[in-house]
Amino acid sequence: MAASVDGFFNEYGGKYVAEVLRRPLDELEAEFRRYMADKDFLDELETIRRDYIGRETPLYFAPTATRLLGGAQIYIKLEGLANTGAHKINNAIGQCLLAKRMGKKRIIAETGAGQHGLATAAACAKLGLECVVYMGEVDVRRQQPNVAAMELYGATVRPVTSGSRTLKDAVNEAMRDWAAHPDSTHYVLGSALGPAPFPDIVREFQSVIGREVKRQCEERGIQIGAMVACVGGGSNSIGFFSPFIDQKEPRLIGAEAGGVGDGIGQNASRMTGTASREGIVHGYKSRFLIDEDGQSLPTRSISAGLDYMGIGPQLAALGKSGRVEFTAVRDKEALEAVSFFARNEGILFALESAHAGAAAMKIAKQVPPDKAVIINMSGRGDKDVFITSPVFRPAEWVQFLHAEIERLEAAKDIHDADSMGRIKE
Ligand SMILES: *Cc1c(COP(=O)(O)O)cnc(C)c1O
């Protein structure tokens, strides 16, 4: 089941959208098919991947983790070394390049924590496209460092004030914009979900991760026992798993946000949790954290990127068929994994990716020592300093923030920059 059949992965997926969105979705599907067979497009994508994103990313053997965990050989796919710090740039560059070839001048995107908005803003700056990012007003306030970075890349961040003023409202607003401007605009969806053809498009652009892993393992004679990735919407995991889905082996393991407990509102566990059910949200059928009336339930995770109510339809189907196993990782276990890999390997995982790290730590002993467990480190942890510092060094962090505010209030030379990057006097 490497691709959808008419937009469906068994019973999941589909294209449940208003009539006005059918034409842009059909056009996108036809153009995507065309360009994925166009040598010139694929050559340009390959060059950008190499010179701008920094591919291929390393497959790192982790000797100390291997010794300490006492089982499988531990390898880490370092997606966090990609430009902008995470795997999201793979999809953003692919879709923006496609949109440019389709003659679109304007890109819109939704973002929750800001990571997808940031990757899209960077891709638009690189390719010379106008970029508008919809972001819930609550998220804008919480994620100022990413808002600042998007603006540095020249994007316009539009705060969304409807509903709960978070990610799901930003998605609705982006869909509305696209329906109103389908000829000039392309909507870059950020994960392997949404109405068809987005789950197929996002998987294809992220599958560069899995293809590299496959080649790297073949070249080095690495026998894979298990592959572990974290699952928010599912883009890094499906891209990482994609070349292996149609085989019986290796084991494919998805780590969901287990948050702080099993109760409603304490986690974001769509596949392992008790509160999850089937439904249709944002144009696709899958498993969601919703109540009997289809209303979204609260979610919780220490990692903003996994704190989402839905899961991509292909992963929902692969979970149901048993090809992909799912496990929930608690916030506390993810933090322990951040510290374990930083201390023992000199590698700082993003909190999202640390869920995969923690799941790998748990299963390492189940895999024989002549086989590998490969962890997809979807992103690096620099971005999490505002979350990890208050946990690991609470008193010092509060002192630091107070001192920073005093320093800024005392400084008089705070400037604005114009569009050429020149600082105004
Ligand atoms: C956004 C994000 C995720 C979760 O998104 P997926 O679509 O499930 O990959 C995971 N890791 C990082 C670093 C992210 O930024």
Tab-separated table of C-alpha atoms and ligand atoms in Angstrom:
chain	number	residue	atom	x	y	z
A	1	MET	CA	0.000	0.000	0.000
A	2	ALA	CA	2.618	2.542	-1.069
A	3	ALA	CA	0.100	4.911	-2.678
A	4	SER	CA	-3.606	5.580	-2.361
A	5	VAL	CA	-6.259	4.050	-4.603
A	6	ASP	CA	-8.520	6.910	-5.720
A	7	GLY	CA	-7.371	8.862	-2.678
A	8	PHE	CA	-8.135	6.060	-0.202
A	9	PHE	CA	-5.909	3.877	1.959
A	10	ASN	CA	-8.408	1.077	2.625
A	11	GLU	CA	-11.281	2.891	4.342
A	12	TYR	CA	-9.253	5.991	5.304
A	13	GLY	CA	-8.473	9.143	3.359
A	14	GLY	CA	-10.713	10.551	0.650
A	15	LYS	CA	-11.559	14.071	-0.393
A	16	TYR	CA	-14.417	15.367	1.771
A	17	VAL	CA	-14.396	19.012	0.710
A	18	ALA	CA	-16.720	21.748	-0.466
A	19	GLU	CA	-17.401	21.819	-4.205
A	20	VAL	CA	-15.168	24.906	-4.719
A	21	LEU	CA	-12.098	22.958	-3.600
A	22	ARG	CA	-12.600	20.004	-5.967
A	23	ARG	CA	-11.145	21.747	-9.006
A	24	PRO	CA	-7.930	22.990	-7.320
A	25	LEU	CA	-7.415	19.534	-5.747
A	26	ASP	CA	-7.940	17.769	-9.102
A	27	GLU	CA	-5.607	20.211	-10.848
A	28	LEU	CA	-2.984	19.665	-8.154
A	29	GLU	CA	-3.209	15.901	-8.514
A	30	ALA	CA	-2.795	16.005	-12.303
A	31	GLU	CA	0.141	18.439	-12.155
A	32	PHE	CA	1.836	16.479	-9.381
A	33	ARG	CA	1.658	13.285	-11.494
A	34	ARG	CA	3.004	15.160	-14.501
A	35	TYR	CA	5.969	16.740	-12.706
A	36	MET	CA	6.949	13.569	-10.837
A	37	ALA	CA	7.666	12.133	-14.299
A	38	ASP	CA	9.418	15.308	-15.581
A	39	LYS	CA	13.193	14.930	-15.639
A	40	ASP	CA	13.852	18.678	-15.551
A	41	PHE	CA	11.668	19.127	-12.439
A	42	LEU	CA	13.257	16.143	-10.686
A	43	ASP	CA	16.794	17.374	-11.521
A	44	GLU	CA	16.061	20.819	-10.091
A	45	LEU	CA	14.545	19.246	-6.952
A	46	GLU	CA	17.626	17.040	-6.569
A	47	THR	CA	19.992	20.026	-6.841
A	48	ILE	CA	18.023	22.020	-4.254
A	49	ARG	CA	17.989	19.014	-1.933
A	50	ARG	CA	21.762	18.728	-2.185
A	51	ASP	CA	22.843	22.387	-2.097
A	52	TYR	CA	20.109	24.103	-0.090
A	53	ILE	CA	18.642	21.472	2.244
A	54	GLY	CA	21.985	19.717	2.723
A	55	ARG	CA	21.038	16.178	1.659
A	56	GLU	CA	21.782	13.424	2.017
A	57	THR	CA	21.580	13.601	5.790
A	58	PRO	CA	23.902	11.253	7.719
A	59	LEU	CA	22.954	7.851	9.087
A	60	TYR	CA	24.899	7.957	12.336
A	61	PHE	CA	26.000	4.853	14.270
A	62	ALA	CA	25.514	5.547	17.999
A	63	PRO	CA	28.189	3.441	19.763
A	64	THR	CA	27.585	4.514	23.367
A	65	ALA	CA	23.811	4.190	23.129
A	66	THR	CA	24.292	0.737	21.589
A	67	ARG	CA	26.517	-0.367	24.484
A	68	LEU	CA	24.321	1.146	27.209
A	69	LEU	CA	21.024	-0.172	25.840
A	70	GLY	CA	22.478	-3.674	25.428
A	71	GLY	CA	20.720	-5.059	22.360
A	72	ALA	CA	20.411	-3.886	18.779
A	73	GLN	CA	22.918	-1.603	17.089
A	74	ILE	CA	21.474	1.896	17.376
A	75	TYR	CA	21.564	4.157	14.328
A	76	ILE	CA	20.149	7.685	14.042
A	77	LYS	CA	19.015	9.305	10.793
A	78	LEU	CA	19.983	12.937	11.325
A	79	GLU	CA	17.114	14.825	9.619
A	80	GLY	CA	17.720	17.553	12.176
A	81	LEU	CA	20.814	18.522	10.168
A	82	ALA	CA	18.623	19.625	7.250
A	83	ASN	CA	18.522	23.401	6.683
A	84	THR	CA	15.899	24.986	9.006
A	85	GLY	CA	16.463	22.174	11.510
A	86	ALA	CA	13.906	19.495	10.650
A	87	HIS	CA	12.382	17.276	7.973
A	88	LYS	CA	9.559	19.738	7.184
A	89	ILE	CA	11.722	21.521	4.597
A	90	ASN	CA	11.613	18.385	2.367
A	91	ASN	CA	7.886	18.809	1.831
A	92	ALA	CA	7.922	22.616	1.763
A	93	ILE	CA	10.579	22.749	-0.971
A	94	GLY	CA	8.894	19.999	-3.003
A	95	GLN	CA	5.453	21.637	-2.935
A	96	CYS	CA	6.757	25.178	-3.493
A	97	LEU	CA	8.817	24.062	-6.493
A	98	LEU	CA	5.758	22.253	-7.873
A	99	ALA	CA	3.608	25.374	-7.330
A	100	LYS	CA	6.171	27.526	-9.118
A	101	ARG	CA	6.164	25.168	-12.121
A	102	MET	CA	2.348	25.347	-12.070
A	103	GLY	CA	2.633	29.128	-12.443
A	104	LYS	CA	1.410	30.009	-8.938
A	105	LYS	CA	2.831	33.221	-7.496
A	106	ARG	CA	1.442	33.007	-4.014
A	107	ILE	CA	1.865	30.332	-1.339
A	108	ILE	CA	-0.277	29.905	1.753
A	109	ALA	CA	0.277	27.529	4.660
A	110	GLU	CA	-1.174	26.706	8.058
A	111	THR	CA	1.010	26.345	11.110
A	112	GLY	CA	0.536	25.365	14.750
A	113	ALA	CA	3.831	25.511	16.585
A	114	GLY	CA	5.349	27.365	13.654
A	115	GLN	CA	7.732	24.699	12.316
A	116	HIS	CA	5.849	24.112	9.072
A	117	GLY	CA	5.280	27.843	8.622
A	118	LEU	CA	8.977	28.420	9.107
A	119	ALA	CA	9.980	25.761	6.543
A	120	THR	CA	7.458	27.123	4.021
A	121	ALA	CA	8.603	30.716	4.582
A	122	ALA	CA	12.217	29.660	3.985
A	123	ALA	CA	11.291	27.691	0.831
A	124	CYS	CA	9.346	30.707	-0.527
A	125	ALA	CA	12.268	33.049	0.183
A	126	LYS	CA	14.601	30.667	-1.638
A	127	LEU	CA	12.268	30.288	-4.645
A	128	GLY	CA	11.025	33.888	-4.835
A	129	LEU	CA	7.362	33.252	-3.981
A	130	GLU	CA	4.978	35.360	-1.900
A	131	CYS	CA	4.162	33.593	1.385
A	132	VAL	CA	1.219	33.983	3.778
A	133	VAL	CA	1.091	31.789	6.896
A	134	TYR	CA	-2.157	31.321	8.826
A	135	MET	CA	-1.580	30.813	12.534
A	136	GLY	CA	-4.037	30.779	15.432
A	137	GLU	CA	-3.799	33.923	17.546
A	138	VAL	CA	-3.116	31.812	20.640
A	139	ASP	CA	-0.224	30.084	18.851
A	140	VAL	CA	1.156	33.411	17.566
A	141	ARG	CA	1.419	34.575	21.140
A	142	ARG	CA	2.988	31.308	22.361
A	143	GLN	CA	5.479	30.852	19.502
A	144	GLN	CA	7.053	34.281	19.029
A	145	PRO	CA	10.548	32.976	18.095
A	146	ASN	CA	9.076	31.119	15.086
A	147	VAL	CA	6.866	34.084	14.141
A	148	ALA	CA	9.971	36.270	14.167
A	149	ALA	CA	11.853	33.770	11.976
A	150	MET	CA	8.984	33.559	9.454
A	151	GLU	CA	8.952	37.351	9.205
A	152	LEU	CA	12.728	37.399	8.744
A	153	TYR	CA	12.217	35.067	5.765
A	154	GLY	CA	9.800	37.691	4.415
A	155	ALA	CA	6.521	35.851	5.067
A	156	THR	CA	3.319	37.501	6.309
A	157	VAL	CA	1.957	35.791	9.414
A	158	ARG	CA	-1.851	36.148	9.659
A	159	PRO	CA	-3.246	35.577	13.148
A	160	VAL	CA	-6.527	33.621	13.046
A	161	THR	CA	-9.122	34.830	15.538
A	162	SER	CA	-11.945	32.329	14.900
A	163	GLY	CA	-12.828	29.290	17.029
A	164	SER	CA	-10.227	28.164	19.533
A	165	ARG	CA	-7.617	30.350	17.705
A	166	THR	CA	-5.247	27.382	17.257
A	167	LEU	CA	-4.094	25.013	14.504
A	168	LYS	CA	-7.465	23.643	13.403
A	169	ASP	CA	-8.802	27.157	12.884
A	170	ALA	CA	-5.667	28.042	10.910
A	171	VAL	CA	-6.342	25.036	8.608
A	172	ASN	CA	-9.932	26.216	8.023
A	173	GLU	CA	-8.745	29.736	7.236
A	174	ALA	CA	-6.096	28.474	4.772
A	175	MET	CA	-8.719	26.301	2.995
A	176	ARG	CA	-11.031	29.319	2.748
A	177	ASP	CA	-8.247	31.455	1.242
A	178	TRP	CA	-7.395	28.706	-1.280
A	179	ALA	CA	-11.021	28.307	-2.330
A	180	ALA	CA	-11.166	32.067	-2.963
A	181	HIS	CA	-7.864	32.287	-4.944
A	182	PRO	CA	-7.286	28.879	-6.612
A	183	ASP	CA	-5.665	30.290	-9.763
A	184	SER	CA	-2.943	32.420	-8.172
A	185	THR	CA	-2.367	30.420	-5.017
A	186	HIS	CA	-1.087	27.038	-3.866
A	187	TYR	CA	-1.827	25.728	-0.378
A	188	VAL	CA	1.212	23.930	1.094
A	189	LEU	CA	-0.258	21.490	3.617
A	190	GLY	CA	2.260	20.563	6.293
A	191	SER	CA	1.761	16.879	7.029
A	192	ALA	CA	0.686	13.646	5.321
A	193	LEU	CA	-3.016	14.329	5.842
A	194	GLY	CA	-5.888	16.470	4.583
A	195	PRO	CA	-7.953	15.738	1.471
A	196	ALA	CA	-6.448	13.677	-1.395
A	197	PRO	CA	-3.991	14.162	-3.057
A	198	PHE	CA	-2.108	15.769	-0.103
A	199	PRO	CA	-1.313	12.525	1.781
A	200	ASP	CA	0.300	11.090	-1.380
A	201	ILE	CA	2.156	14.310	-2.235
A	202	VAL	CA	3.582	14.824	1.249
A	203	ARG	CA	4.628	11.149	1.531
A	204	GLU	CA	6.398	11.312	-1.845
A	205	PHE	CA	8.384	14.440	-0.928
A	206	GLN	CA	9.278	13.005	2.509
A	207	SER	CA	10.142	9.554	1.152
A	208	VAL	CA	13.584	10.907	0.315
A	209	ILE	CA	14.356	10.101	3.987
A	210	GLY	CA	13.484	6.411	3.625
A	211	ARG	CA	15.171	6.043	0.249
A	212	GLU	CA	18.406	7.428	1.671
A	213	VAL	CA	18.205	5.100	4.683
A	214	LYS	CA	17.665	2.114	2.396
A	215	ARG	CA	20.686	3.013	0.250
A	216	GLN	CA	22.880	3.856	3.255
A	217	CYS	CA	22.068	0.497	4.857
A	218	GLU	CA	22.695	-1.447	1.651
A	219	GLU	CA	26.047	0.288	1.098
A	220	ARG	CA	27.186	-0.417	4.647
A	221	GLY	CA	25.705	-3.900	4.984
A	222	ILE	CA	23.386	-2.870	7.835
A	223	GLN	CA	20.555	-5.353	8.576
A	224	ILE	CA	17.540	-3.418	9.822
A	225	GLY	CA	15.577	-4.973	12.683
A	226	ALA	CA	13.272	-2.052	13.430
A	227	MET	CA	12.647	1.555	12.373
A	228	VAL	CA	11.203	4.048	14.836
A	229	ALA	CA	9.718	7.487	14.138
A	230	CYS	CA	7.534	9.943	16.016
A	231	VAL	CA	4.019	10.542	14.695
A	232	GLY	CA	2.223	13.876	14.740
A	233	GLY	CA	0.302	14.164	11.489
A	234	GLY	CA	2.666	11.511	10.192
A	235	SER	CA	4.907	13.090	7.551
A	236	ASN	CA	8.367	12.199	8.875
A	237	SER	CA	7.271	8.671	9.786
A	238	ILE	CA	5.515	7.824	6.515
A	239	GLY	CA	8.443	9.237	4.508
A	240	PHE	CA	10.917	7.240	6.588
A	241	PHE	CA	8.863	4.010	6.409
A	242	SER	CA	7.706	4.386	2.810
A	243	PRO	CA	10.229	2.148	0.929
A	244	PHE	CA	9.667	-0.649	3.494
A	245	ILE	CA	5.858	-0.665	3.743
A	246	ASP	CA	5.247	-3.350	1.124
A	247	GLN	CA	7.738	-5.744	2.771
A	248	LYS	CA	7.069	-7.881	5.857
A	249	GLU	CA	10.237	-6.627	7.566
A	250	PRO	CA	11.650	-4.613	9.286
A	251	ARG	CA	9.343	-3.772	12.198
A	252	LEU	CA	7.976	-0.238	11.729
A	253	ILE	CA	7.148	1.571	14.959
A	254	GLY	CA	5.328	4.889	15.378
A	255	ALA	CA	5.691	6.798	18.654
A	256	GLU	CA	2.718	8.981	19.594
A	257	ALA	CA	2.497	11.624	22.291
A	258	GLY	CA	1.498	9.900	25.539
A	259	GLY	CA	1.525	13.279	27.343
A	260	VAL	CA	1.024	13.012	31.084
A	261	GLY	CA	-1.536	10.203	31.315
A	262	ASP	CA	-4.269	8.077	29.743
A	263	GLY	CA	-7.230	10.364	30.456
A	264	ILE	CA	-9.026	12.641	28.002
A	265	GLY	CA	-7.031	15.827	27.486
A	266	GLN	CA	-3.826	14.295	28.857
A	267	ASN	CA	-2.247	13.071	25.606
A	268	ALA	CA	-2.432	13.080	21.793
A	269	SER	CA	-2.694	9.279	21.294
A	270	ARG	CA	-4.853	8.647	18.221
A	271	MET	CA	-3.803	5.021	17.664
A	272	THR	CA	-3.113	3.788	21.198
A	273	GLY	CA	-5.435	5.986	23.254
A	274	THR	CA	-8.895	5.108	24.519
A	275	ALA	CA	-10.496	8.453	23.572
A	276	SER	CA	-9.839	8.185	19.853
A	277	ARG	CA	-12.423	7.295	17.192
A	278	GLU	CA	-12.980	7.312	13.432
A	279	GLY	CA	-14.310	10.451	11.860
A	280	ILE	CA	-14.032	12.973	9.045
A	281	VAL	CA	-12.227	16.212	9.878
A	282	HIS	CA	-10.444	18.737	7.611
A	283	GLY	CA	-11.472	16.855	4.470
A	284	TYR	CA	-10.251	13.311	5.222
A	285	LYS	CA	-11.382	10.192	7.062
A	286	SER	CA	-9.072	8.876	9.768
A	287	ARG	CA	-8.731	8.430	13.523
A	288	PHE	CA	-9.164	11.557	15.627
A	289	LEU	CA	-9.432	12.672	19.216
A	290	ILE	CA	-13.081	13.710	18.930
A	291	ASP	CA	-16.253	13.108	20.923
A	292	GLU	CA	-19.439	11.308	19.704
A	293	ASP	CA	-20.606	14.527	18.025
A	294	GLY	CA	-17.343	14.951	16.148
A	295	GLN	CA	-16.235	17.872	18.326
A	296	SER	CA	-12.493	17.969	18.946
A	297	LEU	CA	-11.238	16.887	22.345
A	298	PRO	CA	-8.375	18.695	24.079
A	299	THR	CA	-4.892	17.266	23.456
A	300	ARG	CA	-1.665	17.553	25.381
A	301	SER	CA	2.021	16.947	24.758
A	302	ILE	CA	5.307	18.526	25.765
A	303	SER	CA	6.175	18.553	22.054
A	304	ALA	CA	4.144	21.061	20.066
A	305	GLY	CA	4.641	19.079	16.824
A	306	LEU	CA	2.910	15.942	18.165
A	307	ASP	CA	0.081	17.804	19.887
A	308	TYR	CA	-2.511	17.271	17.139
A	309	MET	CA	-5.961	15.640	17.131
A	310	GLY	CA	-5.636	13.699	13.843
A	311	ILE	CA	-3.309	11.229	12.138
A	312	GLY	CA	-2.643	10.820	8.420
A	313	PRO	CA	-4.997	8.305	6.728
A	314	GLN	CA	-2.248	6.021	5.423
A	315	LEU	CA	-0.783	5.552	8.913
A	316	ALA	CA	-4.262	4.935	10.325
A	317	ALA	CA	-4.690	2.166	7.727
A	318	LEU	CA	-1.220	0.734	8.338
A	319	GLY	CA	-1.933	0.714	12.061
A	320	LYS	CA	-5.202	-1.117	11.529
A	321	SER	CA	-3.584	-3.729	9.258
A	322	GLY	CA	-0.801	-4.186	11.811
A	323	ARG	CA	2.073	-3.320	9.444
A	324	VAL	CA	2.954	-0.289	11.617
A	325	GLU	CA	2.981	-0.773	15.403
A	326	PHE	CA	2.136	2.199	17.610
A	327	THR	CA	3.317	3.023	21.084
A	328	ALA	CA	2.701	6.028	23.342
A	329	VAL	CA	5.624	7.853	24.965
A	330	ARG	CA	5.087	10.052	27.993
A	331	ASP	CA	6.468	13.603	28.257
A	332	LYS	CA	8.825	12.477	31.005
A	333	GLU	CA	10.255	9.638	28.875
A	334	ALA	CA	10.824	12.023	25.960
A	335	LEU	CA	12.755	14.410	28.236
A	336	GLU	CA	14.856	11.484	29.499
A	337	ALA	CA	15.643	10.542	25.895
A	338	VAL	CA	16.706	14.139	25.109
A	339	SER	CA	19.163	13.999	27.960
A	340	PHE	CA	20.344	10.413	27.199
A	341	PHE	CA	21.285	11.113	23.562
A	342	ALA	CA	22.743	14.567	24.315
A	343	ARG	CA	24.989	13.224	27.072
A	344	ASN	CA	26.020	9.944	25.446
A	345	GLU	CA	26.162	10.798	21.753
A	346	GLY	CA	26.448	14.596	21.575
A	347	ILE	CA	23.189	14.769	19.662
A	348	LEU	CA	20.365	17.059	20.739
A	349	PHE	CA	16.972	15.663	19.715
A	350	ALA	CA	13.885	17.824	19.183
A	351	LEU	CA	11.225	16.889	21.763
A	352	GLU	CA	9.105	15.348	18.985
A	353	SER	CA	11.975	13.160	17.778
A	354	ALA	CA	12.834	12.259	21.371
A	355	HIS	CA	9.559	10.297	21.455
A	356	ALA	CA	11.095	8.035	18.780
A	357	GLY	CA	14.348	7.942	20.767
A	358	ALA	CA	12.495	6.867	23.913
A	359	ALA	CA	10.551	4.154	22.052
A	360	ALA	CA	13.828	2.834	20.606
A	361	MET	CA	15.378	2.739	24.080
A	362	LYS	CA	12.483	0.505	25.191
A	363	ILE	CA	12.728	-2.001	22.329
A	364	ALA	CA	16.520	-2.129	21.818
A	365	LYS	CA	16.811	-5.339	23.860
A	366	GLN	CA	14.098	-7.106	21.803
A	367	VAL	CA	16.238	-6.850	18.650
A	368	PRO	CA	19.332	-9.100	18.283
A	369	PRO	CA	22.787	-7.430	18.388
A	370	ASP	CA	23.545	-8.158	14.724
A	371	LYS	CA	20.558	-6.061	13.666
A	372	ALA	CA	19.942	-2.320	13.714
A	373	VAL	CA	17.267	-0.164	15.264
A	374	ILE	CA	17.104	3.046	13.235
A	375	ILE	CA	15.670	6.151	14.870
A	376	ASN	CA	14.480	9.007	12.707
A	377	MET	CA	15.634	12.185	14.436
A	378	SER	CA	13.063	14.357	12.646
A	379	GLY	CA	14.489	17.583	14.073
A	380	ARG	CA	17.148	19.031	16.317
A	381	GLY	CA	16.411	20.398	19.749
A	382	ASP	CA	17.724	23.976	19.610
A	383	LYS	CA	14.160	25.247	19.104
A	384	ASP	CA	13.040	23.662	22.405
A	385	VAL	CA	15.236	25.746	24.709
A	386	PHE	CA	12.151	27.553	26.089
A	387	ILE	CA	10.633	24.203	27.126
A	388	THR	CA	13.679	22.178	28.160
A	389	SER	CA	15.462	24.915	30.135
A	390	PRO	CA	12.565	25.462	32.578
A	391	VAL	CA	12.599	21.677	33.181
A	392	PHE	CA	16.324	21.058	33.498
A	393	ARG	CA	17.391	24.411	35.078
A	394	PRO	CA	14.225	26.188	36.313
A	395	ALA	CA	15.676	28.790	38.709
A	396	GLU	CA	18.523	29.844	36.398
A	397	TRP	CA	16.146	30.140	33.453
A	398	VAL	CA	13.744	32.454	35.284
A	399	GLN	CA	16.669	34.614	36.386
A	400	PHE	CA	17.972	34.730	32.830
A	401	LEU	CA	14.587	35.840	31.410
A	402	HIS	CA	14.244	38.590	34.029
A	403	ALA	CA	17.746	39.826	33.221
A	404	GLU	CA	16.988	39.786	29.479
A	405	ILE	CA	13.872	41.926	29.959
A	406	GLU	CA	15.802	44.430	32.048
A	407	ARG	CA	18.530	44.573	29.420
A	408	LEU	CA	16.003	45.183	26.622
A	409	GLU	CA	14.137	47.847	28.555
A	410	ALA	CA	17.408	49.646	29.245
A	411	ALA	CA	18.507	49.462	25.575
A	412	LYS	CA	17.409	52.378	23.419
A	413	ASP	CA	18.764	51.224	20.059
A	414	ILE	CA	16.026	48.832	18.919
A	415	HIS	CA	15.611	49.262	15.160
A	416	ASP	CA	13.234	48.137	12.408
A	417	ALA	CA	14.582	46.780	9.130
A	418	ASP	CA	13.105	47.560	5.692
A	419	SER	CA	12.628	44.980	2.936
A	420	MET	CA	16.276	45.265	1.832
A	421	GLY	CA	17.290	44.304	5.341
A	422	ARG	CA	18.575	47.816	6.072
A	423	ILE	CA	18.169	48.943	9.656
A	424	LYS	CA	16.234	52.224	9.937
A	425	GLU	CA	17.836	54.952	12.066
B	1	LIG	C1	6.223	18.906	12.934
B	1	LIG	C2	7.223	17.984	13.494
B	1	LIG	C3	6.921	16.634	13.761
B	1	LIG	C4	5.544	16.054	13.591
B	1	LIG	O1	5.025	16.096	12.318
B	1	LIG	P1	4.912	14.798	11.399
B	1	LIG	O2	4.104	15.278	10.244
B	1	LIG	O3	4.253	13.718	12.172
B	1	LIG	O4	6.291	14.429	10.991
B	1	LIG	C5	7.924	15.810	14.213
B	1	LIG	N1	9.174	16.279	14.442
B	1	LIG	C6	9.513	17.564	14.207
B	1	LIG	C7	10.910	17.996	14.478
B	1	LIG	C8	8.554	18.462	13.736
B	1	LIG	O5	8.894	19.737	13.513
